[in-house]
Amino acid sequence: MELSTQLVHFDPAPGDPLRPTSTPIYQTATFCQPDADGQGPYDYTRSGNPTRSVLQRQLARLEGGCAAFVFASGMAALSTLTSLLQVGDHVLAGDDLYGGSYRLLDQVARRRGLLSSAVDLTDLAAVRAGLRPSTRLLLVETPTNPLQRICDLRALAAICRERDVLLAVDNSLLSPLLQQPLLLGADLVVHSATKHLGGHSDLTAGVLAVRNPDLAERIAFLQNAEGTALGPFDSWLLLRGLKTLALRLERQQTNALRVAEFLAAHPAVRRVHYPGLSEHPGAALHRSQARGAGAVISFETGDLRWSRQVVEATSLFSIAVSFGNLSSFISLPCRMSHASIPAAVRAERALPEDLVRLSIGIEAAEDLVADLAQAFCKARAQALDPATCSLRGG
Ligand SMILES: *Cc1c(COP(=O)(O)O)cnc(C)c1O
């Protein structure tokens, strides 16, 4: 069955004799037990809840895993991932990673006795060199965020297997509709379900999906022991959002390509980062492991002041962190989503301060292009050749 069919075809309420077509919200903390041995199927919502179970089963199926777990946020999922490790273990991570993931490894996991370092994961020699005897986890984003570099998931999985390292892929940027890392050899998939999976910017949630039952058992234990699971109402919101993932993402992606092409042709844009453009250096590799380029684009203007003016001059793009929402967002990663990475580290990792990130929504593509065109004009009204302004819509 195609994923777009699976998104809307699943048992919404296993065992319910009333056969509802939408999953009921079991908004209860506790469940009465048939006897003093507590043998009921559910006892306490921290440990298990029927609404959450339906969601978790559906996410496992979409990622091609044996189990999935939902958490209060993407960071809670990532934190649980680090809880699988022991004091003294080393984590190797990509050097272009979501700012919060960097902060978790650098400031929280470190205090719990985990070491971490970062390399450019598009460079397999650097990956091999970066692995230590104590490395237990490789944390990957592909495309990376916000620079949209492409990492070779099959090759990284082979290296990890050789070295007995867990491979975890943060798949927030694409969703299982476009990329299924477990099927390419990853051990775990992480999501900020706040992004594409939810899609409506109305909840925060996180996911860990796994390929093997042993890991599933350890994560189930942690989810209960640490009390990090997503509540019933948010589980229901996420189930509801998930059903339209294919429709949303297909439209967002078509729009994104149109916007990326507009940006690539605009004289005021120095570089566009979007793997859907054929000139992207990772485009072919990306196509070999994913079914689409997603809806996030970043670009450089070469001048922070100007980037800031463009961001502030748009009217359809909300200035907001996050991506995957129905309406479009614009941001300056170094000031916003990635501000938790110290400026010196950002410089070392060549994260341009003038980088602008767009999350493309489901609006009409023409309106988005026209809005960006007018923002460029407004931002540089005096400095630019008036000819630039005639690019509106084109
Ligand atoms: C947003 C994000 C996270 C963190 O998720 P929250 O739901 O905000 O806690 C992790 N990874 C990536 C790639 C993200 O974009």
XYZ file of C-alpha atoms and ligand atoms in Angstrom:
409
model
C 0.000 0.000 0.000
C 1.257 3.479 -0.825
C 2.070 5.696 2.147
C -0.567 8.234 1.094
C -3.184 5.460 1.428
C -1.751 4.223 4.725
C -2.040 7.747 6.101
C -5.830 7.521 6.038
C -6.336 3.755 6.323
C -5.637 2.343 9.769
C -7.713 1.002 12.634
C -8.646 4.210 14.514
C -9.984 2.394 17.597
C -8.843 -1.218 17.975
C -11.361 -3.313 19.877
C -13.994 -0.574 20.160
C -17.402 -2.178 19.452
C -18.880 1.207 18.417
C -16.401 1.382 15.513
C -15.778 5.134 15.427
C -14.091 6.458 12.273
C -11.952 8.886 14.257
C -9.864 7.829 17.260
C -11.544 8.706 20.567
C -9.548 10.877 22.967
C -9.033 8.861 26.147
C -8.564 11.937 28.304
C -8.006 10.003 31.500
C -5.032 9.675 33.817
C -5.885 6.246 35.161
C -7.903 3.120 34.269
C -9.863 0.958 36.754
C -8.500 -2.562 37.007
C -10.571 -5.758 36.917
C -8.768 -7.170 39.942
C -6.117 -6.387 42.537
C -3.388 -7.798 40.279
C -3.990 -4.853 37.923
C -4.358 -7.003 34.813
C -6.208 -4.455 32.630
C -4.753 -3.554 29.188
C -4.074 0.011 30.387
C -3.513 1.201 33.941
C -2.030 4.721 33.891
C -1.611 7.192 31.029
C 2.084 7.837 31.660
C 2.634 4.133 30.936
C 0.075 3.726 28.162
C -3.013 5.317 26.676
C -5.249 4.006 23.851
C -5.182 7.284 21.864
C -1.397 7.364 22.063
C -1.190 3.658 21.136
C -3.059 4.227 17.870
C -0.724 7.096 16.998
C 2.409 5.137 17.896
C 1.315 2.129 15.848
C 0.577 4.352 12.869
C 3.971 6.100 13.084
C 5.815 2.768 13.345
C 4.029 1.585 10.241
C 4.795 4.767 8.284
C 8.494 4.641 9.175
C 8.701 0.897 8.478
C 9.772 0.186 12.057
C 8.721 -2.359 14.655
C 7.627 0.330 17.128
C 7.386 4.079 17.600
C 7.076 6.261 20.690
C 5.698 9.770 20.973
C 7.007 12.382 23.364
C 6.076 15.856 24.565
C 8.441 17.431 22.003
C 11.186 16.623 19.559
C 13.705 17.536 22.247
C 12.111 15.069 24.681
C 12.525 12.368 22.017
C 16.171 13.343 21.485
C 16.765 13.455 25.229
C 15.376 9.927 25.532
C 17.714 8.894 22.737
C 20.690 10.089 24.779
C 19.299 8.246 27.827
C 19.964 4.980 25.955
C 23.681 5.624 26.424
C 26.007 5.122 29.396
C 28.401 7.457 31.174
C 31.581 7.723 29.099
C 29.881 6.898 25.789
C 30.617 9.175 22.855
C 28.108 10.625 20.378
C 29.238 11.656 16.931
C 26.892 14.217 15.401
C 26.624 16.197 12.210
C 28.156 19.674 12.252
C 25.023 21.212 10.723
C 22.388 20.164 13.209
C 19.281 21.703 14.692
C 20.427 24.210 17.368
C 18.498 22.506 20.160
C 20.139 19.166 19.365
C 23.535 20.812 19.600
C 22.585 22.371 22.954
C 21.291 19.057 24.295
C 24.542 17.278 23.466
C 26.814 20.118 24.506
C 25.146 21.248 27.725
C 22.812 18.533 28.989
C 24.140 15.152 27.836
C 27.637 16.275 28.743
C 26.599 16.843 32.345
C 25.198 13.315 32.317
C 28.654 12.037 31.347
C 28.248 11.689 27.575
C 30.927 13.058 25.287
C 30.096 14.389 21.881
C 31.812 15.811 18.859
C 30.723 16.918 15.429
C 31.955 16.351 11.888
C 30.729 17.057 8.383
C 28.720 13.883 7.801
C 28.768 14.381 4.036
C 32.459 13.443 4.244
C 32.689 9.693 4.938
C 36.438 9.837 5.638
C 35.757 12.469 8.289
C 33.080 10.217 9.769
C 35.475 7.277 10.035
C 38.110 9.528 11.564
C 35.588 10.991 14.006
C 34.464 7.624 15.387
C 36.105 6.639 18.657
C 36.195 3.251 20.378
C 33.648 4.714 22.818
C 31.287 6.011 20.092
C 27.851 4.451 20.537
C 25.635 6.796 18.543
C 25.804 8.665 15.247
C 23.207 11.430 14.993
C 22.403 12.524 11.453
C 20.144 14.998 9.738
C 19.766 14.796 5.970
C 19.126 17.219 4.437
C 20.971 19.059 7.174
C 19.277 22.004 8.785
C 19.616 24.783 7.731
C 22.288 24.267 5.046
C 20.497 21.385 3.284
C 23.587 19.247 2.778
C 22.953 15.604 1.900
C 24.449 12.708 3.877
C 24.671 9.222 2.393
C 22.407 7.199 4.692
C 23.254 3.775 3.253
C 26.998 4.424 3.566
C 26.637 5.783 7.112
C 24.559 2.730 8.063
C 27.293 0.430 6.737
C 29.966 2.273 8.744
C 27.817 2.128 11.882
C 27.175 -1.606 11.480
C 30.911 -2.231 11.130
C 31.654 -0.288 14.311
C 28.662 -1.371 16.379
C 27.350 2.200 16.564
C 23.649 3.079 16.607
C 22.573 5.215 13.668
C 19.851 7.725 14.512
C 18.395 9.906 11.759
C 16.461 13.060 12.546
C 13.864 12.867 9.764
C 11.886 15.991 10.749
C 12.679 17.853 7.560
C 11.225 15.242 5.190
C 8.864 12.951 7.117
C 8.425 9.249 6.254
C 6.465 10.236 3.189
C 9.683 11.407 1.541
C 12.381 9.398 3.329
C 12.339 6.223 5.420
C 15.766 5.905 7.057
C 14.952 2.632 8.864
C 14.580 0.972 5.463
C 18.036 2.273 4.491
C 19.708 0.761 7.561
C 19.228 3.291 10.350
C 18.458 1.928 13.826
C 16.355 4.854 14.987
C 14.388 7.689 13.452
C 13.779 10.881 15.399
C 11.136 13.465 14.596
C 10.098 16.800 15.788
C 6.443 16.024 15.051
C 5.860 19.709 15.753
C 6.916 20.201 12.131
C 5.570 18.257 9.132
C 3.870 15.401 10.969
C 1.577 17.719 12.922
C 1.615 20.290 10.158
C -0.655 22.886 11.736
C 1.647 24.575 14.262
C -0.823 23.699 17.012
C 1.201 21.262 19.112
C 4.716 20.216 20.044
C 5.545 16.530 19.872
C 8.437 14.205 19.189
C 8.862 10.677 17.848
C 11.376 7.867 18.173
C 10.814 4.996 15.731
C 12.977 1.882 15.851
C 13.823 -1.126 13.747
C 14.495 -3.714 16.430
C 12.389 -4.939 19.378
C 15.260 -4.793 21.829
C 15.625 -1.022 21.376
C 11.831 -0.695 21.441
C 11.718 -2.315 24.851
C 14.394 0.005 26.233
C 12.630 3.100 24.903
C 9.239 1.951 26.233
C 10.898 1.597 29.624
C 12.385 5.116 29.461
C 9.182 6.719 28.191
C 7.393 5.397 31.262
C 10.235 5.798 33.754
C 10.975 9.404 32.743
C 7.336 10.382 32.139
C 7.991 12.068 28.801
C 5.113 10.657 26.733
C 2.727 12.816 24.728
C -0.666 13.390 26.362
C -3.951 12.049 24.922
C -5.259 15.292 23.450
C -1.999 16.173 21.715
C -1.774 12.569 20.494
C -5.182 13.041 18.923
C -4.178 16.367 17.339
C -1.130 14.700 15.863
C -3.217 11.777 14.545
C -5.538 14.279 12.944
C -2.734 16.307 11.379
C -0.941 13.230 10.115
C -3.852 12.156 7.917
C -3.267 15.038 5.494
C 0.524 14.749 5.417
C 0.634 13.642 1.772
C -1.702 16.370 0.534
C 0.110 19.064 2.472
C 3.612 17.999 1.636
C 2.950 17.467 -2.070
C 1.602 20.998 -2.357
C 4.345 22.474 -0.158
C 6.984 20.745 -2.214
C 5.625 21.951 -5.545
C 5.530 25.465 -4.120
C 9.053 25.094 -2.709
C 10.516 24.193 -6.076
C 8.837 27.214 -7.646
C 10.201 29.500 -4.908
C 13.690 27.937 -5.084
C 13.786 28.509 -8.840
C 12.712 32.110 -8.347
C 15.443 32.642 -5.749
C 18.100 30.935 -7.876
C 17.321 33.361 -10.713
C 17.200 36.468 -8.506
C 20.239 38.757 -8.852
C 20.132 39.666 -5.161
C 20.502 36.062 -3.998
C 24.011 34.744 -3.718
C 23.275 31.065 -3.024
C 20.184 28.905 -2.676
C 20.265 25.684 -0.675
C 17.533 23.292 -1.809
C 18.182 19.695 -2.873
C 15.338 19.880 -5.383
C 17.450 22.153 -7.605
C 19.486 20.099 -10.073
C 22.583 22.229 -9.402
C 22.556 21.258 -5.696
C 25.738 19.212 -5.124
C 23.829 16.494 -3.260
C 20.823 16.330 -5.602
C 21.609 12.921 -7.128
C 22.483 11.336 -3.773
C 19.317 12.798 -2.304
C 17.196 11.329 -5.097
C 18.767 7.916 -4.438
C 17.500 7.853 -0.852
C 14.469 10.155 -0.744
C 11.304 10.731 -2.740
C 11.286 14.526 -2.695
C 13.212 17.574 -1.579
C 10.762 18.818 1.050
C 9.550 22.314 1.761
C 12.470 24.047 3.478
C 14.783 26.325 1.507
C 17.634 28.457 2.736
C 19.467 31.193 0.887
C 22.272 33.697 1.329
C 22.286 37.319 0.268
C 25.844 38.046 1.337
C 24.754 40.766 3.769
C 23.128 40.258 7.167
C 21.466 43.688 7.184
C 19.860 43.012 3.874
C 18.747 39.507 4.854
C 17.151 40.988 7.928
C 15.342 43.603 5.826
C 14.023 40.942 3.456
C 12.780 38.865 6.388
C 11.002 41.884 7.838
C 9.584 43.076 4.496
C 7.629 39.948 3.608
C 3.938 39.951 4.382
C 2.766 36.387 3.676
C 5.728 34.791 5.428
C 5.417 34.941 9.207
C 8.672 35.603 11.028
C 8.666 32.376 12.988
C 10.954 29.492 13.823
C 9.842 25.995 12.915
C 8.797 24.592 9.546
C 6.204 22.263 8.091
C 3.288 24.560 8.830
C 0.394 25.157 6.417
C 1.331 28.811 6.018
C 4.842 29.934 5.155
C 7.486 31.005 7.638
C 10.698 32.997 7.239
C 13.569 33.261 9.702
C 17.206 34.058 10.254
C 18.540 30.764 11.691
C 21.571 32.357 13.387
C 19.257 34.733 15.287
C 16.474 32.252 15.913
C 16.438 28.420 15.611
C 20.230 28.128 15.781
C 20.984 30.928 18.232
C 21.623 28.252 20.876
C 24.849 27.422 19.014
C 27.533 29.861 20.236
C 28.575 32.425 17.593
C 32.151 31.122 17.578
C 30.953 27.574 16.859
C 28.615 28.853 14.136
C 31.567 30.630 12.527
C 33.776 27.557 12.810
C 31.058 25.519 11.098
C 30.622 28.110 8.345
C 26.976 28.773 9.140
C 26.439 32.101 7.366
C 24.977 34.817 9.594
C 23.043 36.195 6.612
C 21.341 32.856 5.917
C 17.569 33.123 5.515
C 15.411 30.020 5.970
C 12.014 29.616 4.387
C 9.400 27.066 5.286
C 7.010 26.886 2.384
C 3.304 26.426 3.034
C 0.291 25.489 0.944
C -0.533 28.998 -0.326
C -0.629 29.686 -4.063
C 2.969 29.610 -5.316
C 2.454 32.812 -7.300
C 1.529 34.704 -4.151
C 4.641 33.469 -2.332
C 6.923 34.428 -5.212
C 5.273 37.840 -5.547
C 5.671 38.444 -1.809
C 9.370 37.597 -1.884
C 9.853 39.715 -5.001
C 8.293 42.753 -3.319
C 10.317 42.086 -0.138
C 13.578 42.162 -2.116
C 12.487 45.394 -3.761
C 11.458 46.998 -0.509
C 14.617 45.878 1.257
C 16.831 47.446 -1.308
C 14.612 50.118 -2.705
C 17.419 52.666 -3.031
C 20.407 50.440 -3.595
C 19.041 48.274 -6.369
C 18.651 48.711 -10.044
C 14.901 49.144 -10.622
C 15.148 46.236 -13.076
C 15.398 43.880 -10.093
C 11.934 44.909 -9.063
C 10.516 43.918 -12.416
C 11.321 40.306 -11.459
C 8.139 40.332 -9.391
C 6.332 37.094 -10.108
C 8.978 35.963 -12.535
C 12.413 21.517 15.767
C 13.410 20.453 15.631
C 13.764 19.645 16.706
C 13.208 19.886 18.098
O 11.848 19.567 18.151
P 10.806 20.295 19.150
O 9.529 19.654 18.774
O 10.879 21.753 18.848
O 11.256 19.988 20.529
C 14.657 18.625 16.491
N 15.194 18.407 15.282
C 14.897 19.171 14.211
C 15.517 18.892 12.894
C 14.000 20.225 14.362
O 13.727 20.983 13.305
